[in-house]
Tab-separated table of C-alpha atoms in Angstrom:
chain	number	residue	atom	x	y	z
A	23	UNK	CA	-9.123	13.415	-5.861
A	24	UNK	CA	-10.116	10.126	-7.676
A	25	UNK	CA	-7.552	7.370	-8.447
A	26	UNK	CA	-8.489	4.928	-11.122
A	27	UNK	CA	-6.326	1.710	-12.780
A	28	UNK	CA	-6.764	0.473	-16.267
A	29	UNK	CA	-5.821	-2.499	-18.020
A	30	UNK	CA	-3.625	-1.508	-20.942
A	31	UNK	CA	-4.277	-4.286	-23.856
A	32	UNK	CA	-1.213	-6.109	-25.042
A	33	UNK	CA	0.453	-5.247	-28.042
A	34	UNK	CA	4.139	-5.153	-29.304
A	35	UNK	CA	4.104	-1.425	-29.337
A	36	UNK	CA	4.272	-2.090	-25.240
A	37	UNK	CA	7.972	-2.750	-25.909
A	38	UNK	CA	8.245	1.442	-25.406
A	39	UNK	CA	6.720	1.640	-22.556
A	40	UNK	CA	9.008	-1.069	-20.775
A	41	UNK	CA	11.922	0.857	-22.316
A	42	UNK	CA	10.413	3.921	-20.633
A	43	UNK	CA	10.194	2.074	-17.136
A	44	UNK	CA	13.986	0.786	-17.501
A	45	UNK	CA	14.508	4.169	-18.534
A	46	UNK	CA	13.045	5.593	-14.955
A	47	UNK	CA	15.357	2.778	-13.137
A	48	UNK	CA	18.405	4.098	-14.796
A	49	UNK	CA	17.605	7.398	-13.624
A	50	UNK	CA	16.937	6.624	-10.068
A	51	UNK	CA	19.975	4.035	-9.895
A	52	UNK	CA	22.407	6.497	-11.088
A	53	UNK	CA	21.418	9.465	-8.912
A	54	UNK	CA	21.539	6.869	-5.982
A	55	UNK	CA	25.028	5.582	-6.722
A	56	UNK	CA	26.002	9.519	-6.857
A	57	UNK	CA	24.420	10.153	-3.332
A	58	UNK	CA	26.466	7.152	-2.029
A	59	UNK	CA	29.511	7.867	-3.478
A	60	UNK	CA	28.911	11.425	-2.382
A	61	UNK	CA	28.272	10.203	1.140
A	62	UNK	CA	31.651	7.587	1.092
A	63	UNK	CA	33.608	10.960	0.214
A	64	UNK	CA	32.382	13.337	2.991
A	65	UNK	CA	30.524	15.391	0.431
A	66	UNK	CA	26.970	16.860	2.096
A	67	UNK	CA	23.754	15.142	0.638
A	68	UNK	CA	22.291	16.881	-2.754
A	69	UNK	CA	18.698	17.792	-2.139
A	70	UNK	CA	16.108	17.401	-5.091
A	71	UNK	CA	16.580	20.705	-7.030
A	72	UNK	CA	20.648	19.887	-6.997
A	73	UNK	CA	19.925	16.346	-8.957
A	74	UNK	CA	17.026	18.182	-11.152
A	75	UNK	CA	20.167	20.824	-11.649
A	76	UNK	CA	22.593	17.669	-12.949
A	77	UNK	CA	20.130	15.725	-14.803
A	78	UNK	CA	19.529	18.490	-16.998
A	79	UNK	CA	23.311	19.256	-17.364
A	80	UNK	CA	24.265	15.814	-17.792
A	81	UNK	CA	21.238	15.120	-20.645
A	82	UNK	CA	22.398	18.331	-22.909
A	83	UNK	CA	26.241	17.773	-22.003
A	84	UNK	CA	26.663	14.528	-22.788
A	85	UNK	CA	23.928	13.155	-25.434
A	86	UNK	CA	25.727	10.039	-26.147
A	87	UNK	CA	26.220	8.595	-23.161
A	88	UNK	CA	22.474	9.541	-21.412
A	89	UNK	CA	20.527	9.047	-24.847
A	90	UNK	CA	18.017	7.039	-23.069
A	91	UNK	CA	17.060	9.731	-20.750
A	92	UNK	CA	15.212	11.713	-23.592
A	93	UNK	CA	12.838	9.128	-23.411
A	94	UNK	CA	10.937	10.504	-21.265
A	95	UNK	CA	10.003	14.207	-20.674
A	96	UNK	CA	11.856	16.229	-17.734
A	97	UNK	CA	8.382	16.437	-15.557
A	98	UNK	CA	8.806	12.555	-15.198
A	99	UNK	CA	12.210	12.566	-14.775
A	100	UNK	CA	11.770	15.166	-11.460
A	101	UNK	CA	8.958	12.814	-10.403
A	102	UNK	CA	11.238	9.931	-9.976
A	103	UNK	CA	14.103	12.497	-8.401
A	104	UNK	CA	11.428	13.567	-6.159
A	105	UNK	CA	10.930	9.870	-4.835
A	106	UNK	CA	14.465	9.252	-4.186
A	107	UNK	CA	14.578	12.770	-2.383
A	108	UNK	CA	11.417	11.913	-0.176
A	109	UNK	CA	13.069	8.224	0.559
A	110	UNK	CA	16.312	10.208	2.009
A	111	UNK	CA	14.041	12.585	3.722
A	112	UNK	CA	12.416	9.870	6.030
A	113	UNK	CA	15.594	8.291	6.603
A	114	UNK	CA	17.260	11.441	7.721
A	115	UNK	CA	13.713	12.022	9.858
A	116	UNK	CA	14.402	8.122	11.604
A	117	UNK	CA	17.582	8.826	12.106
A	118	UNK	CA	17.519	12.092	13.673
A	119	UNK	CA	14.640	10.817	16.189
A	120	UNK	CA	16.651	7.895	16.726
A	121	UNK	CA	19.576	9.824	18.470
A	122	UNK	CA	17.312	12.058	20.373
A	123	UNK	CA	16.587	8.411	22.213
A	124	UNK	CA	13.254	7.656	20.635
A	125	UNK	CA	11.769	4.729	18.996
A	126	UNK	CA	10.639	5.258	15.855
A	127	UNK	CA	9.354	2.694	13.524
A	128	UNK	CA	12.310	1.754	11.646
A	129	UNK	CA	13.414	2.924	7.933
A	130	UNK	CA	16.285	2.133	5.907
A	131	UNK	CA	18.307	3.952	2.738
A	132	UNK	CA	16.678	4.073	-0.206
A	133	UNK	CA	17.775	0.265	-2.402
A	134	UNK	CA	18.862	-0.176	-6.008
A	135	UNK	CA	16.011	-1.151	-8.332
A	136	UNK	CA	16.375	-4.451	-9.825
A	137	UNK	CA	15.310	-4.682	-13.507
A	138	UNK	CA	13.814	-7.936	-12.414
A	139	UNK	CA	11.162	-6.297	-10.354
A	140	UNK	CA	8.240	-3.962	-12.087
A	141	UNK	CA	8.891	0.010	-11.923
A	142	UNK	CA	6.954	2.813	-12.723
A	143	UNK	CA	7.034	6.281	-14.048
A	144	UNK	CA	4.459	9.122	-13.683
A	145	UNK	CA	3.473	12.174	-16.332
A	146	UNK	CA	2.172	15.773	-15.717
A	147	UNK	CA	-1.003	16.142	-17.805
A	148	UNK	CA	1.298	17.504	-20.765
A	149	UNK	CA	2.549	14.187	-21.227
A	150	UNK	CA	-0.108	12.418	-22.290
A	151	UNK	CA	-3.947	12.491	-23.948
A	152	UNK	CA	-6.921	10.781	-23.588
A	153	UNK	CA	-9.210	9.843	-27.046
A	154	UNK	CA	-12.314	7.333	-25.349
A	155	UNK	CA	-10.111	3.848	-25.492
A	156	UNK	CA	-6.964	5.499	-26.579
A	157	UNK	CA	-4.082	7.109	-24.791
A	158	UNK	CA	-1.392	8.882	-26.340
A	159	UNK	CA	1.525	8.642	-24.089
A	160	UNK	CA	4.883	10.280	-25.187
A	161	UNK	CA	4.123	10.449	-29.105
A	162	UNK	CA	2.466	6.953	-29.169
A	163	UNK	CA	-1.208	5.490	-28.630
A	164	UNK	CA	-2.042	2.413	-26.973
A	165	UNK	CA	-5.582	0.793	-26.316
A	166	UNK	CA	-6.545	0.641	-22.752
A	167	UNK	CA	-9.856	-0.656	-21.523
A	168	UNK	CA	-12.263	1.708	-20.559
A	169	UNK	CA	-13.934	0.033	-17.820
A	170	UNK	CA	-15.218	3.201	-15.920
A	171	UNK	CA	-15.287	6.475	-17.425
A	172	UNK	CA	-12.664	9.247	-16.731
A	173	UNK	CA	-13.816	12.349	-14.693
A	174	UNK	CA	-12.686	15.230	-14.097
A	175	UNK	CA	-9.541	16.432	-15.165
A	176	UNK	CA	-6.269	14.596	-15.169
A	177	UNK	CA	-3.788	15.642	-13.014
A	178	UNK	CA	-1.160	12.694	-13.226
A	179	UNK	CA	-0.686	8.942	-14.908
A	180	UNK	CA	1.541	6.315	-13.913
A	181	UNK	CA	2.324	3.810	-15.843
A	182	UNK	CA	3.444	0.201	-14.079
A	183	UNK	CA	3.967	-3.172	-15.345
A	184	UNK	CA	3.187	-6.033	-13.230
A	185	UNK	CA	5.468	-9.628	-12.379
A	186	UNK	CA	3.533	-11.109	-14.992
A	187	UNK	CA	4.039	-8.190	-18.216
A	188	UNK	CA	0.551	-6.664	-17.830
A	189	UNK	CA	0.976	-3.246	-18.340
A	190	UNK	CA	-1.745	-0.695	-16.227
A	191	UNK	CA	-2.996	3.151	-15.835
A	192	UNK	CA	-2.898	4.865	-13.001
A	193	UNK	CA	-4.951	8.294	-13.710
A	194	UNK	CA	-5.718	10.470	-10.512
A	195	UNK	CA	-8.254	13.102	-11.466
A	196	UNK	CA	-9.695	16.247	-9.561
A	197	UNK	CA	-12.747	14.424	-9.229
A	198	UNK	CA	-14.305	14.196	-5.502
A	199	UNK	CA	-15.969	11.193	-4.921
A	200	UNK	CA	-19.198	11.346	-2.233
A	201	UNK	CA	-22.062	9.229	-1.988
A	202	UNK	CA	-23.872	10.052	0.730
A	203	UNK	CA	-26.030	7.226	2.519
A	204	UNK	CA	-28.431	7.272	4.945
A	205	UNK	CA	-27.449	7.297	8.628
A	206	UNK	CA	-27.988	4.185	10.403
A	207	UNK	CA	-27.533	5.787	13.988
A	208	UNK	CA	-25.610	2.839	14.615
A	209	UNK	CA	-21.951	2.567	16.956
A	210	UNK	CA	-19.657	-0.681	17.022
A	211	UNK	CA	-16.351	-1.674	18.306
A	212	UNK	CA	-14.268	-3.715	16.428
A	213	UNK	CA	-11.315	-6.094	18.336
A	214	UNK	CA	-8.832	-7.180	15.718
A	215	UNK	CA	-7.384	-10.619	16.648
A	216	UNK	CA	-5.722	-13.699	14.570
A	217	UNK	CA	-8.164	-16.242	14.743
A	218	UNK	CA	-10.848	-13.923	14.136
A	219	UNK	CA	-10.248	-11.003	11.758
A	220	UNK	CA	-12.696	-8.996	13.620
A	221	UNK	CA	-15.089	-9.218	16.447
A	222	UNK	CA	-17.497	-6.511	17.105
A	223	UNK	CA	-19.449	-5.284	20.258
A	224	UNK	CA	-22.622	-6.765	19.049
A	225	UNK	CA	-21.419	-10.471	19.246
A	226	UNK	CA	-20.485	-10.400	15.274
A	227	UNK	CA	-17.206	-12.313	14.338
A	228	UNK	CA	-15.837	-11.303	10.957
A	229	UNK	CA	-13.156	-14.166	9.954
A	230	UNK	CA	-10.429	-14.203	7.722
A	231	UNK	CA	-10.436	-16.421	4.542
A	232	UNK	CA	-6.684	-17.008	5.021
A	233	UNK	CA	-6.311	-16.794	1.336
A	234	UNK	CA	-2.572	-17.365	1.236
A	235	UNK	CA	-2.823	-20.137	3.802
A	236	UNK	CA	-5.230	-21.978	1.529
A	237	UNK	CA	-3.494	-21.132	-2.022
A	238	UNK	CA	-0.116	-22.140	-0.180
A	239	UNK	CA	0.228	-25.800	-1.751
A	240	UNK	CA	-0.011	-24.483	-5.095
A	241	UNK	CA	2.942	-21.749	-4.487
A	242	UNK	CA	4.887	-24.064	-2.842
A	243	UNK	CA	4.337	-26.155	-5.807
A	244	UNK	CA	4.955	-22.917	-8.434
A	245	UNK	CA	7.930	-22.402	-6.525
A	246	UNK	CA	9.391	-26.167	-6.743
A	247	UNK	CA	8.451	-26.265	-10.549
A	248	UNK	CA	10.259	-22.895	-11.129
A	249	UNK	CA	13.667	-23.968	-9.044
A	250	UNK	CA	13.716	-27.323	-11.005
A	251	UNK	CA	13.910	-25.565	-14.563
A	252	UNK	CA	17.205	-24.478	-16.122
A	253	UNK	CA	18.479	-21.102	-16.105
A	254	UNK	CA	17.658	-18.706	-18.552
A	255	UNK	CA	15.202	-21.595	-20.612
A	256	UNK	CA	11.583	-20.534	-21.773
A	257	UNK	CA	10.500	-23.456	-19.260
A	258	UNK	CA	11.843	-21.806	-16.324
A	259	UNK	CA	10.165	-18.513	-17.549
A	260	UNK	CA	7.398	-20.241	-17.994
A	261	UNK	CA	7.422	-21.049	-14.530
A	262	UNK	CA	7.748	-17.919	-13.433
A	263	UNK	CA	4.774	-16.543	-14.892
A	264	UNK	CA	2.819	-19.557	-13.220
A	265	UNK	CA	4.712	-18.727	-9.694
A	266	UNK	CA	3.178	-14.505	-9.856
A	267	UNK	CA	-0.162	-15.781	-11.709
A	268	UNK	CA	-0.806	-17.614	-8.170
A	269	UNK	CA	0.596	-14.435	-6.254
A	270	UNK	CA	-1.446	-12.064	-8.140
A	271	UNK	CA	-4.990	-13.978	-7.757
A	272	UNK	CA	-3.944	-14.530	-3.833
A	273	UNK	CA	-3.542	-10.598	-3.847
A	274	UNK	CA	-6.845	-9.727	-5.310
A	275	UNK	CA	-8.989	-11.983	-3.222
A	276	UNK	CA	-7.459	-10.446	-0.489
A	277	UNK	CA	-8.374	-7.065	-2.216
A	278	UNK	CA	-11.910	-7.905	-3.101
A	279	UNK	CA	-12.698	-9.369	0.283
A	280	UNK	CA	-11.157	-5.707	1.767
A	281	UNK	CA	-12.916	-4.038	0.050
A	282	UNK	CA	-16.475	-5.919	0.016
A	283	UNK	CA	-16.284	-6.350	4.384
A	284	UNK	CA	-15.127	-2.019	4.245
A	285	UNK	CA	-18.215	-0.901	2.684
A	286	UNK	CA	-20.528	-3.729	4.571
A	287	UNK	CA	-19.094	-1.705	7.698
A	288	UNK	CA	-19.230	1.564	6.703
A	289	UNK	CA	-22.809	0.991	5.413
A	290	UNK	CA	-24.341	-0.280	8.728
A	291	UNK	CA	-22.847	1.689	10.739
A	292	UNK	CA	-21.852	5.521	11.397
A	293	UNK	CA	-18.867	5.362	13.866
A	294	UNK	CA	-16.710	2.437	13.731
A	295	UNK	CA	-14.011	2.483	16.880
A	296	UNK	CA	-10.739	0.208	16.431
A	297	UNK	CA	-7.691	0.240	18.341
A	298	UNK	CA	-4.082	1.881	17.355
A	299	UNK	CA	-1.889	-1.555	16.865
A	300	UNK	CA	1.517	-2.010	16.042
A	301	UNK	CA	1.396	-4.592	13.533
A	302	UNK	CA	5.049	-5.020	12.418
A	303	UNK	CA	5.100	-5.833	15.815
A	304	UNK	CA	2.260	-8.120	15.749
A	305	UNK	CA	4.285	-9.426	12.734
A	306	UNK	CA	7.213	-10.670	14.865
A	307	UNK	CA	5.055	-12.367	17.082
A	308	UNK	CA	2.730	-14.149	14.967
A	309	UNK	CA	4.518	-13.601	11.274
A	310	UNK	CA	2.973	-14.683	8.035
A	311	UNK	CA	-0.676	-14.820	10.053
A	312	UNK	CA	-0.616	-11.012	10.332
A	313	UNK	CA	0.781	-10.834	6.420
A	314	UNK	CA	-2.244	-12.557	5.686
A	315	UNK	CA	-4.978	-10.958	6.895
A	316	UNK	CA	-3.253	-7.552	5.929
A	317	UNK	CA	-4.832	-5.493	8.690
A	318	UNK	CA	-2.956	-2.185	7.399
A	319	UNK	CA	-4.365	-2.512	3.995
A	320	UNK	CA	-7.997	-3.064	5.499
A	321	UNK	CA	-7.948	-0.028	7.411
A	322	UNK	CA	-6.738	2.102	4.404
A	323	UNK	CA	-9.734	1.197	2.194
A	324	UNK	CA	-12.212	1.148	5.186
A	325	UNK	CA	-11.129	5.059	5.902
A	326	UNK	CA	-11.109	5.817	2.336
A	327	UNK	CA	-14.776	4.246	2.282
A	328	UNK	CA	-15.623	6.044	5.217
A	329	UNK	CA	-14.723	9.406	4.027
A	330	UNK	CA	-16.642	8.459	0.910
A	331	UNK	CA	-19.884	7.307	2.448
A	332	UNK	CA	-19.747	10.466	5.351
A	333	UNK	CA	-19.116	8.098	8.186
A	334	UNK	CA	-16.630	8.037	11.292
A	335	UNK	CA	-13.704	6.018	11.979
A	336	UNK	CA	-12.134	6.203	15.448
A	337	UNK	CA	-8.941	4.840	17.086
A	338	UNK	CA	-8.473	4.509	20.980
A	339	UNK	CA	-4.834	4.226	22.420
A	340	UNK	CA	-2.998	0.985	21.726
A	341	UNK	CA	-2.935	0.717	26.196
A	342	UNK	CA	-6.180	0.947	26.934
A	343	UNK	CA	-6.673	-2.647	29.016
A	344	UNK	CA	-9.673	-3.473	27.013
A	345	UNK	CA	-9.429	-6.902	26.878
A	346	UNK	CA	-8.680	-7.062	31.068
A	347	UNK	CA	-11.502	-4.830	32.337
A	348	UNK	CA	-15.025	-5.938	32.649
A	349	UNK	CA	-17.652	-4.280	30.312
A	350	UNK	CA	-20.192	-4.821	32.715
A	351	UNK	CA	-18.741	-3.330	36.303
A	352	UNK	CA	-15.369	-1.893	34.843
A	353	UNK	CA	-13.583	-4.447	37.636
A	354	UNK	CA	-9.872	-4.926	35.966
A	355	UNK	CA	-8.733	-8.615	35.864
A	356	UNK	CA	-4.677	-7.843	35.335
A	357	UNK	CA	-3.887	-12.053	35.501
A	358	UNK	CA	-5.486	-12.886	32.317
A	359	UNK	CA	-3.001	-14.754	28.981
A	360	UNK	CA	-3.386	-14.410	25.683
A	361	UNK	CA	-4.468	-17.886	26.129
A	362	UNK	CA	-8.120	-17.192	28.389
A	363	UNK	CA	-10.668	-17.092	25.696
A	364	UNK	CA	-13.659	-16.679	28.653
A	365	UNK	CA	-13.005	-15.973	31.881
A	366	UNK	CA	-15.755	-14.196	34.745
A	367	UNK	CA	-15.358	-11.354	36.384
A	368	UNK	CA	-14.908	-11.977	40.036
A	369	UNK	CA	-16.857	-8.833	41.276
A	370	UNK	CA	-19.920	-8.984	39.227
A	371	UNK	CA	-19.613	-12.789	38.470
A	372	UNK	CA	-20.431	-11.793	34.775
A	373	UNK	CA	-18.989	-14.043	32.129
A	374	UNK	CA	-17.060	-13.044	29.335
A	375	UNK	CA	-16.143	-13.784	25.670
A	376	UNK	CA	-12.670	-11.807	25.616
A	377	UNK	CA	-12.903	-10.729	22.336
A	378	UNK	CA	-16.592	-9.659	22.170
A	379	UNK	CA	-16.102	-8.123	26.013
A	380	UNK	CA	-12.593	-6.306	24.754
A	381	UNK	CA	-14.935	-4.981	21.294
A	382	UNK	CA	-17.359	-3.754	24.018
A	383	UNK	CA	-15.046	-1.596	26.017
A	384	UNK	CA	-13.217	-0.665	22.190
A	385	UNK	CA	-16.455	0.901	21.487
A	386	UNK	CA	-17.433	2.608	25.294
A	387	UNK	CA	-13.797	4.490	25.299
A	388	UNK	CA	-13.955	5.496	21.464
A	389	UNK	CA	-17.693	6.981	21.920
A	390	UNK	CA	-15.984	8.993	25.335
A	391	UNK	CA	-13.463	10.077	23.583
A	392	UNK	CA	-15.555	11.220	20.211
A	393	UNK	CA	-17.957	13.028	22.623
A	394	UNK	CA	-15.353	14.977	24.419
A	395	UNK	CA	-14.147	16.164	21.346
A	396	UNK	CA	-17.069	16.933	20.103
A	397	UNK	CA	-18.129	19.241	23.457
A	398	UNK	CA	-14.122	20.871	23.219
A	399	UNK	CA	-15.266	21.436	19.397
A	400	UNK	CA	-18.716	22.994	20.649
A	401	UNK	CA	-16.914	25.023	23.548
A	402	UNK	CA	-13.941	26.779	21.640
């Protein structure tokens, strides 16, 4: 599957497509009143098929009252049921591990959407059709542009509108995506730290631009300018824009430098070993520092570039003392802080960088562990 986003150009005719998008809140707002209201009554929770069941009943029964809902065409409308129905499902999942005594990571009831925040809706490929620069979406056509061609065929577009009115395509096609490079015969470990985005085994230090530490003046002074202006005036609008203009560019540096330092690693190397981290933890600890560097959204596009390019990405367990043992002798040093940078081992006397010694034994365990695999593959 290939996902690719297009810029739709603006036009007034755009004034649809946000009605379609309100259109797709209403829908999901009203269903999730009914589940609460449901829920406040002792009634049992209706599953996706129920609420596909009422929608339809509710559109042909009462015409009047739901003529908005005819906006859009009844695969869209399941789509966004669907959502809601998967939100309750992991809710119901946390909440049933959470009363066997476990720990799961933490997920709350599906929220309201705000008409001041962007929404989206997606179409089968009935509900749509592509013409080169055109797209005909639900009886209209609106200029996109076409800044990579289209392959394969279209299995689903979702249309979204941004903080700032920009309207975009999201078309996922059947298309497989492979470009097979070279191999390098090359193995690093990668330690993920705060200071340092990433260091690997072979003394490399990757840092982190900080982008919203450095753009932080100017949205602290987007944010003054916008609280200043009146309510509801074009200034304070105005404003506004300015404030998620200087959200959005922080957001695509951050993006572009993802996705530039993913391939860089993928291409000179063939296994790549990081640790499993818990970084909403690592969030309480160290807060917006974590938010910056987005370490999450890293590793998504460097395993989506991985599995593009043929290469391997490995994770070790989160308690493997790699920062504590020595990657020369394997002596563990249990009394060392987050706060010893370099320390020496006391049995071989070898000194240490602790992040490029902790990449070091990253990359040792996550080799191991590949290997055994590999020889339980080969045996079975």
């Amino acid at each position: 599957m290939q996902t690719t986003q297009y810029k739709l150009f603006r036009a007034p005719r755009l004034r649809h497509l946000k009605r379609h998008t309100n259109t797709a809140r209403q829908i999901w707002n009203y269903f999730l009143s009914w589940q609460r209201t449901r829920h406040s009554l002792g009634l049992p929770y209706m599953n996706v098929h129920a609420m596909s069941r009422e929608f339809t009943i509710l559109r042909n029964a009462h015409p009047d009252l739901f003529e908005s809902w005819r906006d859009i065409d009844s695969w869209a409308a399941r789509d966004i049921l669907l959502r809601l129905h998967r939100a309750y499902e992991r809710f119901f999942t946390y909440c049933k591990q959470r009363a066997k005594g476990g720990k799961p990571r933490k997920v709350r009831p599906p929220k309201f959407k705000s008409w001041r925040k962007p929404y989206s809706f997606t179409m089968s490929p009935s509900g749509h059709k592509f013409d080169e620069d055109t797209v005909r979406i639900l009886g209209r056509h609106y200029r996109f542009n076409l800044s990579r061609p289209i392959r394969g065929n279209v299995k689903t577009v979702t249309v979204k509108f941004d903080a700032l009115g920009d309207a975009y395509l999201t078309v996922v096609t059947d298309n497989v995506v492979s470009e097979i490079t070279p191999k390098t015969g090359k193995a690093a470990g990668f330690d993920f730290g705060i200071k340092t985005m990433f260091t690997s085994s072979d003394g490399t230090k990757h840092e982190s631009p900080e982008f919203y530490k450095r753009g932080s003046n100017q949205i602290a002074q987007a944010h003054r300018a916008h609280s200043k202006k009146k309510r509801g005036s074009n200034n304070r609008e105005r404003a506004r824009l300015e404030l998620a203009r200087a959200h959005r560019k922080i957001s695509r540096q951050r993006d572009n430098h993802h996705w530039h330092l993913a391939k860089h690693l993928v291409l000179t190397h063939d296994v790549l070993v990081f640790e499993t981290l818990t970084f909403e933890g690592m969030k309480r600890l160290w807060g917006r520092k974590v938010s910056d560097i987005a370490p999450y959204a890293f590793h998504l596009k460097l395993q989506h570039q991985a599995k593009k390019h043929d290469k391997q990405v490995v994770y070790i367990d989160r308690w493997e003392p790699t920062s504590k043992t020595c990657s020369t002798c394997g002596q563990l040093n249990a009394l060392i802080d987050l706060k010893t940078r370099h320390w020496q081992c006391q049995g071989c006397t070898s000194k240490h960088d602790r992040d490029v010694n902790a990449a070091i034994n990253i990359l040792r365990v996550g080799t191991s562990t590949l290997a055994e695999s590999a020889c339980q593959t080969g045996e079975s």
